[in-house]
XYZ file of C-alpha atoms in Angstrom:
417
model
C -11.978 27.833 -22.543
C -11.179 25.812 -25.704
C -13.395 26.533 -28.492
C -15.831 24.046 -29.548
C -13.842 22.777 -32.310
C -10.784 22.346 -30.023
C -13.185 20.607 -27.723
C -14.239 18.148 -30.253
C -10.531 17.604 -31.584
C -9.402 16.741 -27.966
C -12.088 14.309 -27.446
C -11.360 12.842 -30.901
C -7.702 12.886 -29.790
C -8.366 11.484 -26.309
C -10.273 8.479 -27.936
C -7.212 7.202 -29.478
C -5.696 6.811 -26.428
C -6.242 3.341 -24.676
C -7.490 3.165 -21.261
C -8.014 6.940 -20.818
C -10.534 8.651 -18.556
C -11.382 12.592 -19.042
C -14.081 15.281 -18.741
C -15.367 16.464 -21.867
C -16.460 20.249 -22.526
C -19.918 19.429 -21.466
C -18.709 18.127 -18.148
C -19.500 14.254 -18.747
C -16.699 11.476 -17.948
C -15.581 9.917 -21.184
C -13.777 6.401 -21.474
C -11.578 5.184 -24.231
C -11.339 1.671 -25.252
C -10.004 -0.532 -22.846
C -6.959 -2.630 -23.941
C -4.561 -4.813 -22.029
C -1.150 -2.678 -22.236
C 1.342 -3.958 -19.383
C 4.987 -2.931 -20.005
C 6.966 -6.170 -18.902
C 8.836 -5.413 -15.690
C 12.048 -6.239 -17.347
C 11.551 -3.033 -19.397
C 11.149 -0.800 -16.410
C 13.364 2.076 -16.428
C 15.001 3.016 -12.714
C 12.610 5.497 -11.059
C 15.025 6.565 -8.827
C 17.032 8.414 -11.402
C 14.027 10.891 -12.183
C 14.000 11.718 -8.452
C 13.222 15.767 -8.951
C 10.442 16.250 -6.478
C 11.682 18.314 -3.543
C 9.121 16.677 -1.019
C 10.533 13.241 -2.042
C 14.197 14.495 -1.343
C 13.570 15.275 1.741
C 12.156 11.979 3.492
C 13.327 10.575 6.663
C 13.068 7.376 8.514
C 13.110 7.292 12.303
C 14.960 4.106 12.872
C 14.060 2.996 16.650
C 16.392 -0.066 16.530
C 19.478 2.222 15.826
C 18.068 5.036 17.500
C 18.823 7.417 14.821
C 17.079 9.626 12.188
C 17.940 8.325 8.663
C 17.716 10.134 5.153
C 15.580 8.277 2.952
C 14.154 7.645 -0.637
C 11.115 5.916 -1.942
C 10.522 3.743 -5.122
C 7.908 1.171 -6.036
C 9.398 -2.325 -7.662
C 5.945 -3.799 -8.462
C 2.426 -3.387 -9.785
C -0.708 -4.929 -8.613
C -1.475 -7.781 -6.109
C -2.357 -11.287 -6.458
C -5.096 -11.074 -3.929
C -8.595 -9.873 -4.497
C -9.713 -7.946 -1.435
C -13.024 -6.746 -2.031
C -12.597 -3.270 -1.050
C -9.398 -2.557 -2.592
C -9.034 -0.083 -5.853
C -6.316 -2.759 -7.118
C -9.026 -5.182 -8.091
C -10.546 -2.545 -10.627
C -7.185 -2.321 -12.399
C -7.630 -5.250 -14.762
C -11.247 -6.585 -15.178
C -10.047 -10.156 -15.357
C -8.153 -9.826 -12.005
C -5.320 -7.926 -10.512
C -1.885 -9.010 -12.270
C 1.030 -8.704 -10.029
C 4.677 -7.962 -11.688
C 7.582 -7.026 -10.526
C 11.538 -6.437 -10.947
C 13.913 -9.094 -10.405
C 15.504 -8.409 -6.923
C 18.929 -7.888 -8.660
C 17.612 -5.365 -10.542
C 15.972 -3.578 -7.663
C 19.324 -3.657 -5.820
C 21.071 -2.367 -9.052
C 18.559 0.714 -9.100
C 19.462 1.342 -5.584
C 23.038 1.009 -6.229
C 22.954 3.288 -9.093
C 20.822 6.135 -7.235
C 23.642 6.109 -4.376
C 26.003 7.475 -6.860
C 23.483 10.763 -7.205
C 21.787 11.040 -3.792
C 22.625 10.661 0.044
C 20.226 8.431 1.824
C 20.364 5.467 4.344
C 17.075 3.880 4.296
C 14.696 2.721 1.394
C 10.891 3.083 1.510
C 9.432 0.395 -0.774
C 6.237 1.466 -1.759
C 4.844 -1.536 -3.045
C 1.177 -2.788 -2.388
C 2.332 -5.899 -1.343
C 6.150 -6.714 -1.508
C 6.398 -9.879 0.326
C 4.634 -11.730 -2.415
C 7.653 -13.925 -3.454
C 9.687 -15.104 -0.546
C 12.917 -15.870 -2.439
C 13.066 -12.376 -4.158
C 12.522 -10.789 -0.748
C 15.235 -12.947 0.472
C 17.423 -12.158 -2.708
C 16.610 -8.337 -2.423
C 17.687 -8.175 1.187
C 21.257 -9.886 0.775
C 21.758 -7.764 -1.939
C 20.967 -4.657 -0.528
C 23.060 -5.520 2.653
C 26.221 -5.700 0.469
C 25.732 -2.206 -0.386
C 27.467 0.573 1.681
C 28.747 -2.069 3.868
C 25.698 -3.296 5.261
C 24.753 0.228 6.707
C 21.424 0.732 4.441
C 17.828 0.004 5.799
C 14.505 -0.665 4.579
C 10.933 -0.908 5.178
C 8.033 -2.015 3.026
C 4.460 -3.747 3.282
C 2.898 -6.987 2.965
C -0.347 -8.997 3.603
C -0.753 -11.315 6.243
C -0.306 -14.639 4.463
C 2.831 -13.581 2.695
C 4.578 -12.424 6.095
C 3.835 -15.579 7.855
C 5.492 -17.524 4.841
C 8.592 -15.685 5.731
C 8.335 -15.157 9.446
C 11.294 -17.844 10.257
C 13.775 -15.614 7.851
C 12.607 -12.468 9.896
C 15.853 -12.371 12.186
C 18.057 -12.671 9.257
C 16.140 -9.733 7.645
C 16.368 -7.454 10.680
C 20.199 -7.962 10.594
C 20.180 -7.039 6.956
C 18.466 -3.827 7.301
C 14.522 -4.547 7.626
C 13.030 -1.927 10.192
C 9.400 -1.638 9.459
C 6.342 -3.589 7.573
C 2.999 -2.121 6.965
C 0.839 -4.809 7.658
C -2.719 -5.321 5.955
C -4.625 -6.574 8.829
C -7.830 -4.427 8.104
C -10.177 -6.235 10.613
C -10.498 -8.424 13.625
C -13.135 -10.918 13.256
C -13.799 -13.735 10.840
C -17.098 -12.440 9.685
C -15.361 -9.271 8.593
C -12.295 -11.181 6.878
C -14.599 -12.967 4.911
C -16.566 -9.930 3.916
C -13.490 -8.295 2.618
C -12.321 -11.540 0.921
C -8.861 -11.304 3.022
C -8.442 -15.195 2.909
C -6.838 -15.784 6.322
C -8.016 -16.213 9.865
C -8.002 -13.995 13.134
C -5.395 -16.080 14.229
C -3.281 -15.519 11.335
C -3.587 -11.987 11.960
C -2.328 -12.362 15.333
C 0.514 -14.475 14.577
C 1.710 -12.148 12.037
C 1.735 -9.124 14.367
C 3.128 -11.122 17.148
C 6.132 -12.360 14.771
C 6.822 -8.776 14.036
C 6.771 -7.758 17.536
C 9.081 -10.763 18.323
C 11.702 -9.337 16.051
C 11.262 -5.722 17.329
C 10.202 -4.745 13.659
C 8.107 -1.485 13.698
C 4.263 -2.157 12.327
C 2.377 0.147 10.103
C -1.283 -1.108 10.763
C -3.727 -0.964 8.021
C -6.637 -1.367 10.104
C -10.461 -0.686 8.906
C -12.293 -0.189 12.017
C -15.642 0.854 10.282
C -17.554 0.269 7.014
C -20.839 0.814 5.777
C -22.211 -2.814 5.970
C -21.063 -3.331 9.387
C -23.076 -4.747 12.733
C -22.381 -3.507 16.041
C -20.601 -6.762 17.215
C -17.991 -6.246 14.357
C -16.763 -3.196 16.012
C -16.513 -4.723 19.414
C -14.628 -7.822 17.768
C -12.306 -5.179 16.063
C -11.541 -4.010 19.524
C -10.927 -7.316 21.105
C -8.637 -8.237 18.364
C -6.475 -4.802 18.995
C -6.025 -6.145 22.900
C -5.385 -9.996 21.794
C -2.763 -8.903 19.109
C -0.950 -6.340 21.777
C -1.479 -3.137 19.688
C -3.661 -1.095 22.017
C -0.604 1.283 22.627
C 0.353 1.390 18.919
C 1.900 4.721 17.936
C -0.782 5.946 15.436
C -4.395 6.257 16.268
C -5.728 5.866 12.568
C -6.739 2.466 12.897
C -9.576 3.746 15.515
C -11.055 6.097 13.049
C -10.437 4.679 9.355
C -13.564 3.777 7.521
C -13.762 1.954 4.286
C -13.374 3.732 1.033
C -15.881 2.930 -1.293
C -13.416 2.787 -4.684
C -15.151 2.416 -8.259
C -14.946 -1.016 -9.536
C -14.451 -2.741 -6.188
C -17.081 -5.555 -5.306
C -18.164 -3.779 -2.171
C -19.253 -0.750 -4.043
C -20.855 -2.653 -6.813
C -22.798 -4.343 -3.838
C -23.636 -1.315 -2.099
C -24.849 0.375 -5.962
C -27.165 -2.845 -6.183
C -28.809 -2.542 -3.057
C -29.688 1.097 -3.284
C -30.415 0.814 -7.043
C -28.025 3.590 -8.537
C -24.770 4.159 -9.511
C -22.439 6.216 -7.627
C -20.663 9.163 -9.208
C -17.199 8.598 -10.609
C -16.269 12.673 -10.145
C -15.402 12.151 -6.367
C -15.269 9.459 -3.770
C -18.807 9.304 -1.807
C -18.504 9.531 2.105
C -18.875 6.328 3.269
C -20.829 7.250 6.366
C -23.553 8.229 4.504
C -24.346 4.871 3.599
C -24.019 3.283 6.968
C -27.260 1.111 7.168
C -27.012 -0.199 10.801
C -28.675 2.191 13.342
C -26.341 1.360 16.157
C -23.194 1.473 13.868
C -24.439 4.656 12.530
C -24.640 6.442 16.140
C -21.381 4.945 17.314
C -19.573 6.387 14.254
C -21.100 9.768 14.419
C -20.646 10.224 18.101
C -17.110 8.613 17.835
C -15.893 11.271 14.849
C -18.222 14.334 15.762
C -18.108 14.345 19.614
C -14.626 12.829 20.173
C -12.077 12.903 17.198
C -12.740 16.204 15.615
C -12.774 18.339 18.959
C -10.281 16.167 20.860
C -8.087 13.785 18.816
C -5.509 16.866 17.893
C -5.392 17.922 21.732
C -4.814 14.470 22.656
C -1.846 13.889 20.336
C -0.468 17.085 21.199
C -0.839 16.276 24.850
C 1.344 13.163 24.129
C 3.840 15.107 22.287
C 4.193 17.560 25.215
C 4.802 14.854 27.279
C 7.333 12.943 25.243
C 9.253 16.606 24.973
C 9.384 16.682 28.658
C 10.497 13.051 29.117
C 13.289 13.633 26.998
C 14.751 16.624 28.986
C 13.950 15.554 32.229
C 16.176 14.057 34.694
C 13.860 12.961 37.349
C 13.360 9.231 37.428
C 10.153 9.784 39.196
C 8.632 12.478 36.736
C 9.672 10.287 33.748
C 7.774 7.070 35.409
C 4.795 9.219 35.864
C 4.580 10.781 32.615
C 5.126 7.420 31.061
C 2.346 6.019 32.685
C 0.204 8.799 32.008
C 1.127 8.535 28.050
C -0.162 5.001 28.403
C -3.420 6.372 30.032
C -3.956 8.837 26.982
C -2.883 6.340 24.439
C -5.910 4.144 25.543
C -8.225 7.025 25.343
C -9.738 6.096 21.515
C -10.192 2.563 22.806
C -11.908 3.223 25.936
C -14.126 5.778 24.174
C -15.203 3.443 21.467
C -15.503 0.500 23.664
C -17.757 2.135 26.004
C -19.998 3.625 22.835
C -20.141 0.161 21.278
C -21.929 -1.398 24.572
C -24.277 1.740 25.386
C -27.597 0.313 25.994
C -28.914 3.513 24.404
C -27.866 6.641 22.676
C -26.613 9.563 24.953
C -24.111 12.570 24.972
C -20.532 11.060 25.150
C -19.957 12.105 28.371
C -22.936 10.181 29.717
C -21.818 7.082 27.766
C -18.212 7.413 28.434
C -17.738 7.694 32.756
C -13.880 8.426 32.181
C -14.380 11.220 29.135
C -14.313 14.432 31.485
C -11.277 12.924 33.425
C -9.521 12.405 29.933
C -10.514 15.820 29.019
C -9.398 17.571 32.090
C -6.083 15.776 32.054
C -5.410 16.902 28.233
C -6.218 20.697 29.014
C -3.796 20.664 32.012
C -1.156 19.411 29.911
C -1.496 21.732 27.201
C -1.566 24.768 29.548
C 1.089 23.397 32.167
C 3.975 25.807 33.355
C 6.205 23.690 35.215
C 6.954 20.117 36.079
C 5.934 20.291 39.624
C 2.230 21.225 38.475
C 2.335 18.124 36.158
C 3.341 15.868 38.828
C 0.387 17.096 40.925
C -1.971 16.195 38.161
C -1.027 12.557 37.675
C -4.336 10.736 38.122
C -4.747 6.865 39.196
C -5.465 4.542 36.206
C -5.672 1.049 35.006
C -4.379 0.002 31.381
C -4.617 -3.060 29.041
C -1.209 -3.720 29.676
C 2.049 -3.101 27.233
C 2.264 -5.350 24.437
C -0.833 -7.192 25.275
C -0.167 -8.289 28.737
C -3.342 -9.176 30.811
C -4.735 -5.943 32.520
C -8.207 -4.818 33.753
C -9.894 -4.509 30.452
C -8.895 -8.100 29.293
C -11.188 -9.456 31.666
C -13.974 -7.410 30.909
C -13.473 -8.278 27.048
C -13.070 -11.934 27.529
């Protein structure tokens, strides 16, 4: 432990550093003076030339289009975001509003070209919060990158819906120049929730953006918030209907079914919550959003979905799907491949079915009572995790109905609409 004198000296020293937050010797959070200090993008150094992290040097990207696994590198080319989504921590970065700044496309390409002399990589993860802000910058970057290494490099990045739609007609060209994945900030599936989060787009805009990526076979990283503390039950149902309408019920990751809004300090949603409960939340750690769910139905749906389904079964569900995929990759039987592919579709719909049933239950009851198919799902998962041979698998195939690949009409569509 530092001496009292050293602690005081440290506090005095930290007070002189603008925009600093620290915990003093008494365990209290201290702040120095806020000052506007933003290094111009033109003075940024190439971040790839200080690439010493072993974890980052062992990045990979699975390129589904080219059917290959690419070594990758990651960097950030911009700071901030021009938007002001009410839940996003970026809005707290500048009290007068988020300030977006970015290196020029030519500089970004030069950074990557310089890094190619030191590292072996074929894919670039651009980790910006919102890379597609300026259409011409994106197009110039893509053209420049395509000229490096004979056009063999690929890339991925992120966008919000409005900016993606402004460039949708150029997506075929971007794909030819190496674009493989866009992480899309969709967030929610109803207009009431979009307005609550200050997204400044419509539900149809969200659907159009996803369809534009699907049309061009660009993988989608789906940023979606299924639950939040100030939510109504109908808004959960709206989110599920949106997933069907947008054709993402079979999205590879299940995260979008379970994400709950984080209550970041300095955000409007947290400020509103603090006003409603009459107290400031601690800055030392993020609060559990589930503790502040005020709607009884939403609270029950969330607790059952997380505690009775996700915690005991999600890991097993993902393991069963992975096991099926391994068998699929090794099997030469067309019949077995078809059966296992159909089974995986059935399993991928499990989170949707469970949450849909929970959201329509008339009263709270055990999950096995609310979700008629639940025991079928769990028995199938257990059988897949303990199977011994392919013949056993084939005998355990079940008759199923699905929502349809890519949003095509299926049994659930009529029930939803």
